[in-house]
Amino acid sequence: MGAGLVLGDFTGHGRIDIATANSWAYANSISILPGNGDGTFATQLTYAATLPWAITTGDLNGDGHPDLATSSAGGTVSVLLSECR
């Protein structure tokens, strides 16, 4: 089973969010838990990814916003570009 999480402002609201790779039970997804700014988190947002094993963040397309990338044990990569504007 893969595991991984990263922190960043993935929703563009100026607060820290948590992003996780969900490979357990073939979930095939990435979850983002938007931070409320008071130590709690809103309901998760879920996006499709192919058997994510590891997750990382960076500005992959040079737009100034953090994007997410996952890798799988099978050698695939999934990228979720930020839609923050």
PDB file of C-alpha atoms in Angstrom:
ATOM      1  CA  MET A   1       0.000   0.000   0.000  1.00  0.00           C
ATOM      2  CA  GLY A   2       1.311   3.431  -0.891  1.00  0.00           C
ATOM      3  CA  ALA A   3       1.260   6.357   1.405  1.00  0.00           C
ATOM      4  CA  GLY A   4       1.964   9.989   1.144  1.00  0.00           C
ATOM      5  CA  LEU A   5       0.804  13.445   1.918  1.00  0.00           C
ATOM      6  CA  VAL A   6       1.921  16.957   1.159  1.00  0.00           C
ATOM      7  CA  LEU A   7       0.931  20.355   2.486  1.00  0.00           C
ATOM      8  CA  GLY A   8       0.249  23.505   0.477  1.00  0.00           C
ATOM      9  CA  ASP A   9      -2.399  25.966  -0.601  1.00  0.00           C
ATOM     10  CA  PHE A  10      -3.984  23.790  -3.302  1.00  0.00           C
ATOM     11  CA  THR A  11      -7.364  25.543  -3.254  1.00  0.00           C
ATOM     12  CA  GLY A  12      -6.072  29.121  -3.529  1.00  0.00           C
ATOM     13  CA  HIS A  13      -7.726  30.405  -0.354  1.00  0.00           C
ATOM     14  CA  GLY A  14      -4.499  31.393   1.432  1.00  0.00           C
ATOM     15  CA  ARG A  15      -4.623  28.561   4.008  1.00  0.00           C
ATOM     16  CA  ILE A  16      -2.715  25.294   4.258  1.00  0.00           C
ATOM     17  CA  ASP A  17      -4.440  22.235   2.779  1.00  0.00           C
ATOM     18  CA  ILE A  18      -3.506  18.548   2.977  1.00  0.00           C
ATOM     19  CA  ALA A  19      -3.221  16.418  -0.167  1.00  0.00           C
ATOM     20  CA  THR A  20      -2.978  12.618   0.080  1.00  0.00           C
ATOM     21  CA  ALA A  21      -2.326   9.751  -2.324  1.00  0.00           C
ATOM     22  CA  ASN A  22      -5.063   7.147  -1.888  1.00  0.00           C
ATOM     23  CA  SER A  23      -3.867   3.767  -3.095  1.00  0.00           C
ATOM     24  CA  TRP A  24      -5.489   1.648  -0.360  1.00  0.00           C
ATOM     25  CA  ALA A  25      -8.170  -0.725  -1.600  1.00  0.00           C
ATOM     26  CA  TYR A  26      -7.541   0.504  -5.138  1.00  0.00           C
ATOM     27  CA  ALA A  27      -9.048   3.892  -4.363  1.00  0.00           C
ATOM     28  CA  ASN A  28      -7.274   5.372  -7.410  1.00  0.00           C
ATOM     29  CA  SER A  29      -7.545   8.925  -6.153  1.00  0.00           C
ATOM     30  CA  ILE A  30      -5.950  11.989  -4.649  1.00  0.00           C
ATOM     31  CA  SER A  31      -7.746  13.739  -1.795  1.00  0.00           C
ATOM     32  CA  ILE A  32      -7.396  17.380  -0.853  1.00  0.00           C
ATOM     33  CA  LEU A  33      -8.607  18.450   2.581  1.00  0.00           C
ATOM     34  CA  PRO A  34      -9.069  22.237   2.434  1.00  0.00           C
ATOM     35  CA  GLY A  35      -7.804  24.003   5.533  1.00  0.00           C
ATOM     36  CA  ASN A  36     -10.247  26.170   7.458  1.00  0.00           C
ATOM     37  CA  GLY A  37      -7.438  28.250   8.977  1.00  0.00           C
ATOM     38  CA  ASP A  38      -8.253  27.236  12.549  1.00  0.00           C
ATOM     39  CA  GLY A  39      -6.611  23.805  12.621  1.00  0.00           C
ATOM     40  CA  THR A  40      -9.633  22.020  11.159  1.00  0.00           C
ATOM     41  CA  PHE A  41     -10.356  20.921   7.608  1.00  0.00           C
ATOM     42  CA  ALA A  42     -13.380  20.995   5.311  1.00  0.00           C
ATOM     43  CA  THR A  43     -14.841  17.979   3.512  1.00  0.00           C
ATOM     44  CA  GLN A  44     -12.346  16.314   1.223  1.00  0.00           C
ATOM     45  CA  LEU A  45     -12.195  16.937  -2.500  1.00  0.00           C
ATOM     46  CA  THR A  46     -11.357  13.789  -4.495  1.00  0.00           C
ATOM     47  CA  TYR A  47      -9.685  13.545  -7.908  1.00  0.00           C
ATOM     48  CA  ALA A  48      -8.886  10.489 -10.026  1.00  0.00           C
ATOM     49  CA  ALA A  49      -5.294   9.191 -10.164  1.00  0.00           C
ATOM     50  CA  THR A  50      -3.902   5.846 -11.296  1.00  0.00           C
ATOM     51  CA  LEU A  51      -2.929   3.798  -8.205  1.00  0.00           C
ATOM     52  CA  PRO A  52      -1.028   6.671  -6.571  1.00  0.00           C
ATOM     53  CA  TRP A  53       1.896   5.393  -4.527  1.00  0.00           C
ATOM     54  CA  ALA A  54       3.713   8.652  -3.771  1.00  0.00           C
ATOM     55  CA  ILE A  55       2.710  12.304  -4.030  1.00  0.00           C
ATOM     56  CA  THR A  56       4.674  15.515  -4.432  1.00  0.00           C
ATOM     57  CA  THR A  57       3.926  19.159  -5.089  1.00  0.00           C
ATOM     58  CA  GLY A  58       5.532  21.910  -7.132  1.00  0.00           C
ATOM     59  CA  ASP A  59       4.708  24.530  -9.720  1.00  0.00           C
ATOM     60  CA  LEU A  60       4.810  22.118 -12.658  1.00  0.00           C
ATOM     61  CA  ASN A  61       3.454  24.458 -15.331  1.00  0.00           C
ATOM     62  CA  GLY A  62       5.047  27.741 -14.212  1.00  0.00           C
ATOM     63  CA  ASP A  63       1.809  29.564 -13.362  1.00  0.00           C
ATOM     64  CA  GLY A  64       2.804  30.378  -9.774  1.00  0.00           C
ATOM     65  CA  HIS A  65       0.366  27.902  -8.183  1.00  0.00           C
ATOM     66  CA  PRO A  66       1.203  24.540  -6.557  1.00  0.00           C
ATOM     67  CA  ASP A  67       0.329  21.469  -8.628  1.00  0.00           C
ATOM     68  CA  LEU A  68       0.273  17.811  -7.555  1.00  0.00           C
ATOM     69  CA  ALA A  69       1.939  14.766  -9.115  1.00  0.00           C
ATOM     70  CA  THR A  70       1.723  11.120  -8.109  1.00  0.00           C
ATOM     71  CA  SER A  71       3.623   8.036  -9.174  1.00  0.00           C
ATOM     72  CA  SER A  72       2.461   4.445  -9.086  1.00  0.00           C
ATOM     73  CA  ALA A  73       4.280   1.181  -8.500  1.00  0.00           C
ATOM     74  CA  GLY A  74       3.297   0.316 -12.089  1.00  0.00           C
ATOM     75  CA  GLY A  75       5.298   3.228 -13.480  1.00  0.00           C
ATOM     76  CA  THR A  76       2.506   5.676 -14.316  1.00  0.00           C
ATOM     77  CA  VAL A  77       2.395   9.339 -13.345  1.00  0.00           C
ATOM     78  CA  SER A  78      -0.737  11.386 -12.674  1.00  0.00           C
ATOM     79  CA  VAL A  79      -0.662  15.198 -12.617  1.00  0.00           C
ATOM     80  CA  LEU A  80      -3.304  17.482 -11.130  1.00  0.00           C
ATOM     81  CA  LEU A  81      -2.728  21.073 -12.231  1.00  0.00           C
ATOM     82  CA  SER A  82      -3.978  23.769  -9.894  1.00  0.00           C
ATOM     83  CA  GLU A  83      -7.004  25.689 -11.030  1.00  0.00           C
ATOM     84  CA  CYS A  84      -6.323  28.491  -8.544  1.00  0.00           C
ATOM     85  CA  ARG A  85      -6.606  31.918 -10.150  1.00  0.00           C
TER      86      ARG A  85
END
